[in-house]
Amino acid sequence: MVRHSKLQKQVLDLYKQFLRAAREKPGFLPLIHDEFHKNSQIPRTDVMYIEYLLRRGQRQLDLLRKSNTKQLAAFTRFNPSENLGLQAMKDPP
């Protein structure tokens, strides 16, 4: 049997709470699965970032549990230096 750290147990508990809360709200399960899967790639040694995400997740869970919640959004960082697949607009000759 695998022994989990306290932080890992908190993350797993948060995930279970999200799954329970999402049962009552259609369409939230894919978003929850994707977010946790994406963040599962974070190294275990990055404790500060994991704790930040845990606090942020707890706030989002509180929002999800509210009866008037219809959707959740996630903020992502935008890096303008990355090529987004858009061609640069050029002035016509």
PDB file of N, CA and C in Angstrom:
ATOM      1  N   MET A   1       0.832  -1.173   0.000  1.00  0.00           N
ATOM      2  CA  MET A   1       0.000   0.000   0.000  1.00  0.00           C
ATOM      3  C   MET A   1       0.884   1.248   0.000  1.00  0.00           C
ATOM      4  N   VAL A   2       0.512   2.211  -0.806  1.00  0.00           N
ATOM      5  CA  VAL A   2       1.291   3.438  -0.948  1.00  0.00           C
ATOM      6  C   VAL A   2       0.935   4.394   0.186  1.00  0.00           C
ATOM      7  N   ARG A   3       1.973   4.951   0.787  1.00  0.00           N
ATOM      8  CA  ARG A   3       1.749   5.952   1.834  1.00  0.00           C
ATOM      9  C   ARG A   3       1.824   7.332   1.202  1.00  0.00           C
ATOM     10  N   HIS A   4       0.793   8.112   1.455  1.00  0.00           N
ATOM     11  CA  HIS A   4       0.752   9.469   0.908  1.00  0.00           C
ATOM     12  C   HIS A   4       1.146  10.481   1.976  1.00  0.00           C
ATOM     13  N   SER A   5       1.748  11.565   1.520  1.00  0.00           N
ATOM     14  CA  SER A   5       2.090  12.652   2.430  1.00  0.00           C
ATOM     15  C   SER A   5       0.804  13.388   2.817  1.00  0.00           C
ATOM     16  N   LYS A   6       0.918  14.254   3.791  1.00  0.00           N
ATOM     17  CA  LYS A   6      -0.247  15.031   4.242  1.00  0.00           C
ATOM     18  C   LYS A   6      -0.787  15.893   3.104  1.00  0.00           C
ATOM     19  N   LEU A   7       0.098  16.493   2.343  1.00  0.00           N
ATOM     20  CA  LEU A   7      -0.312  17.339   1.233  1.00  0.00           C
ATOM     21  C   LEU A   7      -1.017  16.519   0.148  1.00  0.00           C
ATOM     22  N   GLN A   8      -0.498  15.332  -0.138  1.00  0.00           N
ATOM     23  CA  GLN A   8      -1.135  14.470  -1.131  1.00  0.00           C
ATOM     24  C   GLN A   8      -2.533  14.062  -0.668  1.00  0.00           C
ATOM     25  N   LYS A   9      -2.687  13.784   0.604  1.00  0.00           N
ATOM     26  CA  LYS A   9      -4.001  13.425   1.137  1.00  0.00           C
ATOM     27  C   LYS A   9      -4.974  14.588   1.019  1.00  0.00           C
ATOM     28  N   GLN A  10      -4.487  15.811   1.228  1.00  0.00           N
ATOM     29  CA  GLN A  10      -5.342  16.987   1.097  1.00  0.00           C
ATOM     30  C   GLN A  10      -5.803  17.164  -0.348  1.00  0.00           C
ATOM     31  N   VAL A  11      -4.903  16.934  -1.289  1.00  0.00           N
ATOM     32  CA  VAL A  11      -5.253  17.065  -2.698  1.00  0.00           C
ATOM     33  C   VAL A  11      -6.279  15.997  -3.084  1.00  0.00           C
ATOM     34  N   LEU A  12      -6.058  14.768  -2.663  1.00  0.00           N
ATOM     35  CA  LEU A  12      -7.009  13.700  -2.966  1.00  0.00           C
ATOM     36  C   LEU A  12      -8.372  13.965  -2.334  1.00  0.00           C
ATOM     37  N   ASP A  13      -8.371  14.487  -1.130  1.00  0.00           N
ATOM     38  CA  ASP A  13      -9.625  14.821  -0.463  1.00  0.00           C
ATOM     39  C   ASP A  13     -10.360  15.931  -1.213  1.00  0.00           C
ATOM     40  N   LEU A  14      -9.623  16.931  -1.670  1.00  0.00           N
ATOM     41  CA  LEU A  14     -10.228  18.015  -2.445  1.00  0.00           C
ATOM     42  C   LEU A  14     -10.827  17.469  -3.735  1.00  0.00           C
ATOM     43  N   TYR A  15     -10.123  16.550  -4.385  1.00  0.00           N
ATOM     44  CA  TYR A  15     -10.619  15.940  -5.619  1.00  0.00           C
ATOM     45  C   TYR A  15     -11.931  15.192  -5.361  1.00  0.00           C
ATOM     46  N   LYS A  16     -11.985  14.438  -4.287  1.00  0.00           N
ATOM     47  CA  LYS A  16     -13.210  13.712  -3.931  1.00  0.00           C
ATOM     48  C   LYS A  16     -14.362  14.679  -3.652  1.00  0.00           C
ATOM     49  N   GLN A  17     -14.063  15.764  -2.966  1.00  0.00           N
ATOM     50  CA  GLN A  17     -15.095  16.761  -2.680  1.00  0.00           C
ATOM     51  C   GLN A  17     -15.610  17.397  -3.969  1.00  0.00           C
ATOM     52  N   PHE A  18     -14.707  17.663  -4.910  1.00  0.00           N
ATOM     53  CA  PHE A  18     -15.122  18.219  -6.191  1.00  0.00           C
ATOM     54  C   PHE A  18     -16.037  17.242  -6.931  1.00  0.00           C
ATOM     55  N   LEU A  19     -15.674  15.957  -6.915  1.00  0.00           N
ATOM     56  CA  LEU A  19     -16.495  14.969  -7.611  1.00  0.00           C
ATOM     57  C   LEU A  19     -17.885  14.870  -6.991  1.00  0.00           C
ATOM     58  N   ARG A  20     -17.958  14.939  -5.665  1.00  0.00           N
ATOM     59  CA  ARG A  20     -19.265  14.897  -5.000  1.00  0.00           C
ATOM     60  C   ARG A  20     -20.101  16.130  -5.349  1.00  0.00           C
ATOM     61  N   ALA A  21     -19.467  17.293  -5.344  1.00  0.00           N
ATOM     62  CA  ALA A  21     -20.193  18.528  -5.638  1.00  0.00           C
ATOM     63  C   ALA A  21     -20.622  18.574  -7.103  1.00  0.00           C
ATOM     64  N   ALA A  22     -19.842  17.969  -7.984  1.00  0.00           N
ATOM     65  CA  ALA A  22     -20.143  18.019  -9.419  1.00  0.00           C
ATOM     66  C   ALA A  22     -21.298  17.101  -9.793  1.00  0.00           C
ATOM     67  N   ARG A  23     -21.638  16.154  -8.950  1.00  0.00           N
ATOM     68  CA  ARG A  23     -22.773  15.269  -9.244  1.00  0.00           C
ATOM     69  C   ARG A  23     -24.058  16.065  -9.429  1.00  0.00           C
ATOM     70  N   GLU A  24     -24.185  17.153  -8.695  1.00  0.00           N
ATOM     71  CA  GLU A  24     -25.399  17.956  -8.739  1.00  0.00           C
ATOM     72  C   GLU A  24     -25.366  19.008  -9.841  1.00  0.00           C
ATOM     73  N   LYS A  25     -24.233  19.202 -10.473  1.00  0.00           N
ATOM     74  CA  LYS A  25     -24.082  20.231 -11.510  1.00  0.00           C
ATOM     75  C   LYS A  25     -23.627  19.561 -12.809  1.00  0.00           C
ATOM     76  N   PRO A  26     -24.502  19.502 -13.797  1.00  0.00           N
ATOM     77  CA  PRO A  26     -24.106  18.846 -15.052  1.00  0.00           C
ATOM     78  C   PRO A  26     -23.030  19.641 -15.793  1.00  0.00           C
ATOM     79  N   GLY A  27     -22.106  18.908 -16.406  1.00  0.00           N
ATOM     80  CA  GLY A  27     -21.084  19.532 -17.233  1.00  0.00           C
ATOM     81  C   GLY A  27     -19.796  19.902 -16.520  1.00  0.00           C
ATOM     82  N   PHE A  28     -19.720  19.684 -15.225  1.00  0.00           N
ATOM     83  CA  PHE A  28     -18.520  20.084 -14.484  1.00  0.00           C
ATOM     84  C   PHE A  28     -17.462  18.982 -14.414  1.00  0.00           C
ATOM     85  N   LEU A  29     -17.858  17.728 -14.566  1.00  0.00           N
ATOM     86  CA  LEU A  29     -16.899  16.636 -14.414  1.00  0.00           C
ATOM     87  C   LEU A  29     -15.714  16.727 -15.380  1.00  0.00           C
ATOM     88  N   PRO A  30     -15.931  16.986 -16.664  1.00  0.00           N
ATOM     89  CA  PRO A  30     -14.764  17.075 -17.556  1.00  0.00           C
ATOM     90  C   PRO A  30     -13.790  18.185 -17.160  1.00  0.00           C
ATOM     91  N   LEU A  31     -14.319  19.324 -16.746  1.00  0.00           N
ATOM     92  CA  LEU A  31     -13.457  20.430 -16.317  1.00  0.00           C
ATOM     93  C   LEU A  31     -12.627  20.027 -15.095  1.00  0.00           C
ATOM     94  N   ILE A  32     -13.255  19.354 -14.152  1.00  0.00           N
ATOM     95  CA  ILE A  32     -12.558  18.916 -12.932  1.00  0.00           C
ATOM     96  C   ILE A  32     -11.480  17.901 -13.273  1.00  0.00           C
ATOM     97  N   HIS A  33     -11.836  16.899 -14.079  1.00  0.00           N
ATOM     98  CA  HIS A  33     -10.851  15.880 -14.470  1.00  0.00           C
ATOM     99  C   HIS A  33      -9.665  16.512 -15.195  1.00  0.00           C
ATOM    100  N   ASP A  34      -9.949  17.405 -16.135  1.00  0.00           N
ATOM    101  CA  ASP A  34      -8.866  18.044 -16.903  1.00  0.00           C
ATOM    102  C   ASP A  34      -7.948  18.867 -16.013  1.00  0.00           C
ATOM    103  N   GLU A  35      -8.527  19.640 -15.110  1.00  0.00           N
ATOM    104  CA  GLU A  35      -7.717  20.503 -14.244  1.00  0.00           C
ATOM    105  C   GLU A  35      -6.812  19.682 -13.324  1.00  0.00           C
ATOM    106  N   PHE A  36      -7.365  18.638 -12.714  1.00  0.00           N
ATOM    107  CA  PHE A  36      -6.544  17.810 -11.824  1.00  0.00           C
ATOM    108  C   PHE A  36      -5.508  17.011 -12.613  1.00  0.00           C
ATOM    109  N   HIS A  37      -5.882  16.542 -13.795  1.00  0.00           N
ATOM    110  CA  HIS A  37      -4.914  15.792 -14.612  1.00  0.00           C
ATOM    111  C   HIS A  37      -3.763  16.696 -15.045  1.00  0.00           C
ATOM    112  N   LYS A  38      -4.091  17.917 -15.468  1.00  0.00           N
ATOM    113  CA  LYS A  38      -3.056  18.870 -15.886  1.00  0.00           C
ATOM    114  C   LYS A  38      -2.097  19.163 -14.733  1.00  0.00           C
ATOM    115  N   ASN A  39      -2.641  19.356 -13.547  1.00  0.00           N
ATOM    116  CA  ASN A  39      -1.804  19.703 -12.400  1.00  0.00           C
ATOM    117  C   ASN A  39      -1.125  18.501 -11.765  1.00  0.00           C
ATOM    118  N   SER A  40      -1.464  17.290 -12.202  1.00  0.00           N
ATOM    119  CA  SER A  40      -0.795  16.107 -11.660  1.00  0.00           C
ATOM    120  C   SER A  40       0.656  16.019 -12.127  1.00  0.00           C
ATOM    121  N   GLN A  41       1.010  16.799 -13.139  1.00  0.00           N
ATOM    122  CA  GLN A  41       2.373  16.796 -13.667  1.00  0.00           C
ATOM    123  C   GLN A  41       3.322  17.690 -12.870  1.00  0.00           C
ATOM    124  N   ILE A  42       2.789  18.413 -11.885  1.00  0.00           N
ATOM    125  CA  ILE A  42       3.619  19.299 -11.068  1.00  0.00           C
ATOM    126  C   ILE A  42       4.507  18.437 -10.165  1.00  0.00           C
ATOM    127  N   PRO A  43       5.788  18.739 -10.089  1.00  0.00           N
ATOM    128  CA  PRO A  43       6.679  17.940  -9.235  1.00  0.00           C
ATOM    129  C   PRO A  43       6.264  18.006  -7.757  1.00  0.00           C
ATOM    130  N   ARG A  44       6.411  16.911  -7.069  1.00  0.00           N
ATOM    131  CA  ARG A  44       6.045  16.842  -5.645  1.00  0.00           C
ATOM    132  C   ARG A  44       6.856  17.811  -4.798  1.00  0.00           C
ATOM    133  N   THR A  45       8.006  18.183  -5.282  1.00  0.00           N
ATOM    134  CA  THR A  45       8.881  19.069  -4.511  1.00  0.00           C
ATOM    135  C   THR A  45       8.450  20.531  -4.579  1.00  0.00           C
ATOM    136  N   ASP A  46       7.537  20.857  -5.474  1.00  0.00           N
ATOM    137  CA  ASP A  46       7.058  22.238  -5.620  1.00  0.00           C
ATOM    138  C   ASP A  46       5.898  22.478  -4.651  1.00  0.00           C
ATOM    139  N   VAL A  47       6.205  22.424  -3.372  1.00  0.00           N
ATOM    140  CA  VAL A  47       5.201  22.453  -2.310  1.00  0.00           C
ATOM    141  C   VAL A  47       4.456  23.783  -2.270  1.00  0.00           C
ATOM    142  N   MET A  48       5.158  24.879  -2.457  1.00  0.00           N
ATOM    143  CA  MET A  48       4.504  26.195  -2.391  1.00  0.00           C
ATOM    144  C   MET A  48       3.429  26.334  -3.470  1.00  0.00           C
ATOM    145  N   TYR A  49       3.742  25.904  -4.674  1.00  0.00           N
ATOM    146  CA  TYR A  49       2.781  26.008  -5.769  1.00  0.00           C
ATOM    147  C   TYR A  49       1.598  25.058  -5.541  1.00  0.00           C
ATOM    148  N   ILE A  50       1.863  23.869  -5.036  1.00  0.00           N
ATOM    149  CA  ILE A  50       0.794  22.912  -4.758  1.00  0.00           C
ATOM    150  C   ILE A  50      -0.125  23.457  -3.668  1.00  0.00           C
ATOM    151  N   GLU A  51       0.446  24.062  -2.635  1.00  0.00           N
ATOM    152  CA  GLU A  51      -0.382  24.659  -1.579  1.00  0.00           C
ATOM    153  C   GLU A  51      -1.218  25.810  -2.121  1.00  0.00           C
ATOM    154  N   TYR A  52      -0.631  26.600  -3.019  1.00  0.00           N
ATOM    155  CA  TYR A  52      -1.389  27.680  -3.652  1.00  0.00           C
ATOM    156  C   TYR A  52      -2.584  27.112  -4.428  1.00  0.00           C
ATOM    157  N   LEU A  53      -2.331  26.078  -5.227  1.00  0.00           N
ATOM    158  CA  LEU A  53      -3.413  25.465  -6.000  1.00  0.00           C
ATOM    159  C   LEU A  53      -4.471  24.830  -5.100  1.00  0.00           C
ATOM    160  N   LEU A  54      -4.037  24.301  -3.979  1.00  0.00           N
ATOM    161  CA  LEU A  54      -4.972  23.710  -3.024  1.00  0.00           C
ATOM    162  C   LEU A  54      -5.902  24.778  -2.449  1.00  0.00           C
ATOM    163  N   ARG A  55      -5.342  25.921  -2.078  1.00  0.00           N
ATOM    164  CA  ARG A  55      -6.175  27.024  -1.571  1.00  0.00           C
ATOM    165  C   ARG A  55      -7.116  27.549  -2.654  1.00  0.00           C
ATOM    166  N   ARG A  56      -6.592  27.693  -3.855  1.00  0.00           N
ATOM    167  CA  ARG A  56      -7.423  28.154  -4.969  1.00  0.00           C
ATOM    168  C   ARG A  56      -8.541  27.155  -5.275  1.00  0.00           C
ATOM    169  N   GLY A  57      -8.212  25.879  -5.222  1.00  0.00           N
ATOM    170  CA  GLY A  57      -9.208  24.840  -5.452  1.00  0.00           C
ATOM    171  C   GLY A  57     -10.291  24.847  -4.392  1.00  0.00           C
ATOM    172  N   GLN A  58      -9.909  25.111  -3.149  1.00  0.00           N
ATOM    173  CA  GLN A  58     -10.898  25.165  -2.072  1.00  0.00           C
ATOM    174  C   GLN A  58     -11.868  26.328  -2.301  1.00  0.00           C
ATOM    175  N   ARG A  59     -11.357  27.461  -2.754  1.00  0.00           N
ATOM    176  CA  ARG A  59     -12.241  28.599  -3.059  1.00  0.00           C
ATOM    177  C   ARG A  59     -13.174  28.265  -4.220  1.00  0.00           C
ATOM    178  N   GLN A  60     -12.654  27.588  -5.242  1.00  0.00           N
ATOM    179  CA  GLN A  60     -13.502  27.205  -6.368  1.00  0.00           C
ATOM    180  C   GLN A  60     -14.551  26.179  -5.947  1.00  0.00           C
ATOM    181  N   LEU A  61     -14.191  25.293  -5.037  1.00  0.00           N
ATOM    182  CA  LEU A  61     -15.153  24.310  -4.528  1.00  0.00           C
ATOM    183  C   LEU A  61     -16.278  25.007  -3.782  1.00  0.00           C
ATOM    184  N   ASP A  62     -15.936  26.000  -2.989  1.00  0.00           N
ATOM    185  CA  ASP A  62     -16.969  26.768  -2.278  1.00  0.00           C
ATOM    186  C   ASP A  62     -17.919  27.432  -3.263  1.00  0.00           C
ATOM    187  N   LEU A  63     -17.373  27.952  -4.362  1.00  0.00           N
ATOM    188  CA  LEU A  63     -18.219  28.558  -5.389  1.00  0.00           C
ATOM    189  C   LEU A  63     -19.102  27.519  -6.070  1.00  0.00           C
ATOM    190  N   LEU A  64     -18.539  26.352  -6.342  1.00  0.00           N
ATOM    191  CA  LEU A  64     -19.288  25.289  -7.005  1.00  0.00           C
ATOM    192  C   LEU A  64     -20.462  24.815  -6.154  1.00  0.00           C
ATOM    193  N   ARG A  65     -20.268  24.793  -4.857  1.00  0.00           N
ATOM    194  CA  ARG A  65     -21.306  24.318  -3.949  1.00  0.00           C
ATOM    195  C   ARG A  65     -22.476  25.287  -3.822  1.00  0.00           C
ATOM    196  N   LYS A  66     -22.267  26.548  -4.180  1.00  0.00           N
ATOM    197  CA  LYS A  66     -23.361  27.515  -4.090  1.00  0.00           C
ATOM    198  C   LYS A  66     -24.446  27.146  -5.095  1.00  0.00           C
ATOM    199  N   SER A  67     -25.684  27.324  -4.687  1.00  0.00           N
ATOM    200  CA  SER A  67     -26.801  26.880  -5.514  1.00  0.00           C
ATOM    201  C   SER A  67     -26.957  27.671  -6.799  1.00  0.00           C
ATOM    202  N   ASN A  68     -26.483  28.904  -6.829  1.00  0.00           N
ATOM    203  CA  ASN A  68     -26.664  29.719  -8.030  1.00  0.00           C
ATOM    204  C   ASN A  68     -25.503  29.622  -9.016  1.00  0.00           C
ATOM    205  N   THR A  69     -24.541  28.754  -8.781  1.00  0.00           N
ATOM    206  CA  THR A  69     -23.400  28.604  -9.672  1.00  0.00           C
ATOM    207  C   THR A  69     -23.809  27.832 -10.914  1.00  0.00           C
ATOM    208  N   LYS A  70     -23.541  28.427 -12.067  1.00  0.00           N
ATOM    209  CA  LYS A  70     -23.872  27.795 -13.340  1.00  0.00           C
ATOM    210  C   LYS A  70     -22.616  27.347 -14.089  1.00  0.00           C
ATOM    211  N   GLN A  71     -21.489  28.049 -13.871  1.00  0.00           N
ATOM    212  CA  GLN A  71     -20.254  27.693 -14.545  1.00  0.00           C
ATOM    213  C   GLN A  71     -19.055  28.198 -13.751  1.00  0.00           C
ATOM    214  N   LEU A  72     -17.914  27.582 -13.999  1.00  0.00           N
ATOM    215  CA  LEU A  72     -16.651  28.002 -13.400  1.00  0.00           C
ATOM    216  C   LEU A  72     -15.691  28.340 -14.524  1.00  0.00           C
ATOM    217  N   ALA A  73     -14.790  29.227 -14.247  1.00  0.00           N
ATOM    218  CA  ALA A  73     -13.770  29.594 -15.224  1.00  0.00           C
ATOM    219  C   ALA A  73     -12.400  29.455 -14.588  1.00  0.00           C
ATOM    220  N   ALA A  74     -11.436  29.195 -15.404  1.00  0.00           N
ATOM    221  CA  ALA A  74     -10.067  29.092 -14.925  1.00  0.00           C
ATOM    222  C   ALA A  74      -9.242  30.177 -15.597  1.00  0.00           C
ATOM    223  N   PHE A  75      -8.389  30.805 -14.843  1.00  0.00           N
ATOM    224  CA  PHE A  75      -7.492  31.811 -15.385  1.00  0.00           C
ATOM    225  C   PHE A  75      -6.226  31.122 -15.851  1.00  0.00           C
ATOM    226  N   THR A  76      -5.770  31.514 -17.005  1.00  0.00           N
ATOM    227  CA  THR A  76      -4.516  30.975 -17.514  1.00  0.00           C
ATOM    228  C   THR A  76      -3.588  32.140 -17.825  1.00  0.00           C
ATOM    229  N   ARG A  77      -2.327  31.855 -17.805  1.00  0.00           N
ATOM    230  CA  ARG A  77      -1.347  32.883 -18.125  1.00  0.00           C
ATOM    231  C   ARG A  77      -1.251  33.018 -19.634  1.00  0.00           C
ATOM    232  N   PHE A  78      -1.194  34.239 -20.098  1.00  0.00           N
ATOM    233  CA  PHE A  78      -1.044  34.510 -21.518  1.00  0.00           C
ATOM    234  C   PHE A  78       0.355  35.006 -21.765  1.00  0.00           C
ATOM    235  N   ASN A  79       1.050  34.341 -22.635  1.00  0.00           N
ATOM    236  CA  ASN A  79       2.406  34.729 -22.976  1.00  0.00           C
ATOM    237  C   ASN A  79       2.404  35.241 -24.410  1.00  0.00           C
ATOM    238  N   PRO A  80       2.456  36.565 -24.600  1.00  0.00           N
ATOM    239  CA  PRO A  80       2.374  37.117 -25.955  1.00  0.00           C
ATOM    240  C   PRO A  80       3.557  36.746 -26.835  1.00  0.00           C
ATOM    241  N   SER A  81       4.645  36.297 -26.247  1.00  0.00           N
ATOM    242  CA  SER A  81       5.813  35.942 -27.057  1.00  0.00           C
ATOM    243  C   SER A  81       5.650  34.571 -27.715  1.00  0.00           C
ATOM    244  N   GLU A  82       4.679  33.776 -27.246  1.00  0.00           N
ATOM    245  CA  GLU A  82       4.451  32.470 -27.857  1.00  0.00           C
ATOM    246  C   GLU A  82       3.721  32.645 -29.179  1.00  0.00           C
ATOM    247  N   ASN A  83       4.046  31.797 -30.109  1.00  0.00           N
ATOM    248  CA  ASN A  83       3.356  31.836 -31.388  1.00  0.00           C
ATOM    249  C   ASN A  83       2.026  31.120 -31.219  1.00  0.00           C
ATOM    250  N   LEU A  84       0.937  31.826 -31.403  1.00  0.00           N
ATOM    251  CA  LEU A  84      -0.381  31.260 -31.203  1.00  0.00           C
ATOM    252  C   LEU A  84      -0.963  30.685 -32.490  1.00  0.00           C
ATOM    253  N   GLY A  85      -0.148  30.545 -33.501  1.00  0.00           N
ATOM    254  CA  GLY A  85      -0.630  30.006 -34.746  1.00  0.00           C
ATOM    255  C   GLY A  85      -1.328  31.052 -35.604  1.00  0.00           C
ATOM    256  N   LEU A  86      -1.314  32.293 -35.179  1.00  0.00           N
ATOM    257  CA  LEU A  86      -1.913  33.369 -35.943  1.00  0.00           C
ATOM    258  C   LEU A  86      -0.836  34.046 -36.768  1.00  0.00           C
ATOM    259  N   GLN A  87      -1.149  34.292 -38.002  1.00  0.00           N
ATOM    260  CA  GLN A  87      -0.185  34.985 -38.848  1.00  0.00           C
ATOM    261  C   GLN A  87      -0.245  36.474 -38.557  1.00  0.00           C
ATOM    262  N   ALA A  88       0.882  37.099 -38.604  1.00  0.00           N
ATOM    263  CA  ALA A  88       0.955  38.535 -38.347  1.00  0.00           C
ATOM    264  C   ALA A  88       0.228  39.270 -39.457  1.00  0.00           C
ATOM    265  N   MET A  89      -0.553  40.252 -39.060  1.00  0.00           N
ATOM    266  CA  MET A  89      -1.285  41.042 -40.045  1.00  0.00           C
ATOM    267  C   MET A  89      -0.316  42.020 -40.701  1.00  0.00           C
ATOM    268  N   LYS A  90      -0.343  42.034 -41.987  1.00  0.00           N
ATOM    269  CA  LYS A  90       0.539  42.933 -42.728  1.00  0.00           C
ATOM    270  C   LYS A  90      -0.319  43.964 -43.437  1.00  0.00           C
ATOM    271  N   ASP A  91       0.252  45.146 -43.570  1.00  0.00           N
ATOM    272  CA  ASP A  91      -0.439  46.188 -44.327  1.00  0.00           C
ATOM    273  C   ASP A  91      -0.465  45.804 -45.795  1.00  0.00           C
ATOM    274  N   PRO A  92      -1.616  46.028 -46.448  1.00  0.00           N
ATOM    275  CA  PRO A  92      -1.667  45.693 -47.887  1.00  0.00           C
ATOM    276  C   PRO A  92      -0.769  46.645 -48.672  1.00  0.00           C
ATOM    277  N   PRO A  93      -0.182  46.137 -49.770  1.00  0.00           N
ATOM    278  CA  PRO A  93       0.744  46.991 -50.554  1.00  0.00           C
ATOM    279  C   PRO A  93       0.057  48.140 -51.233  1.00  0.00           C
TER     280      PRO A  93
END
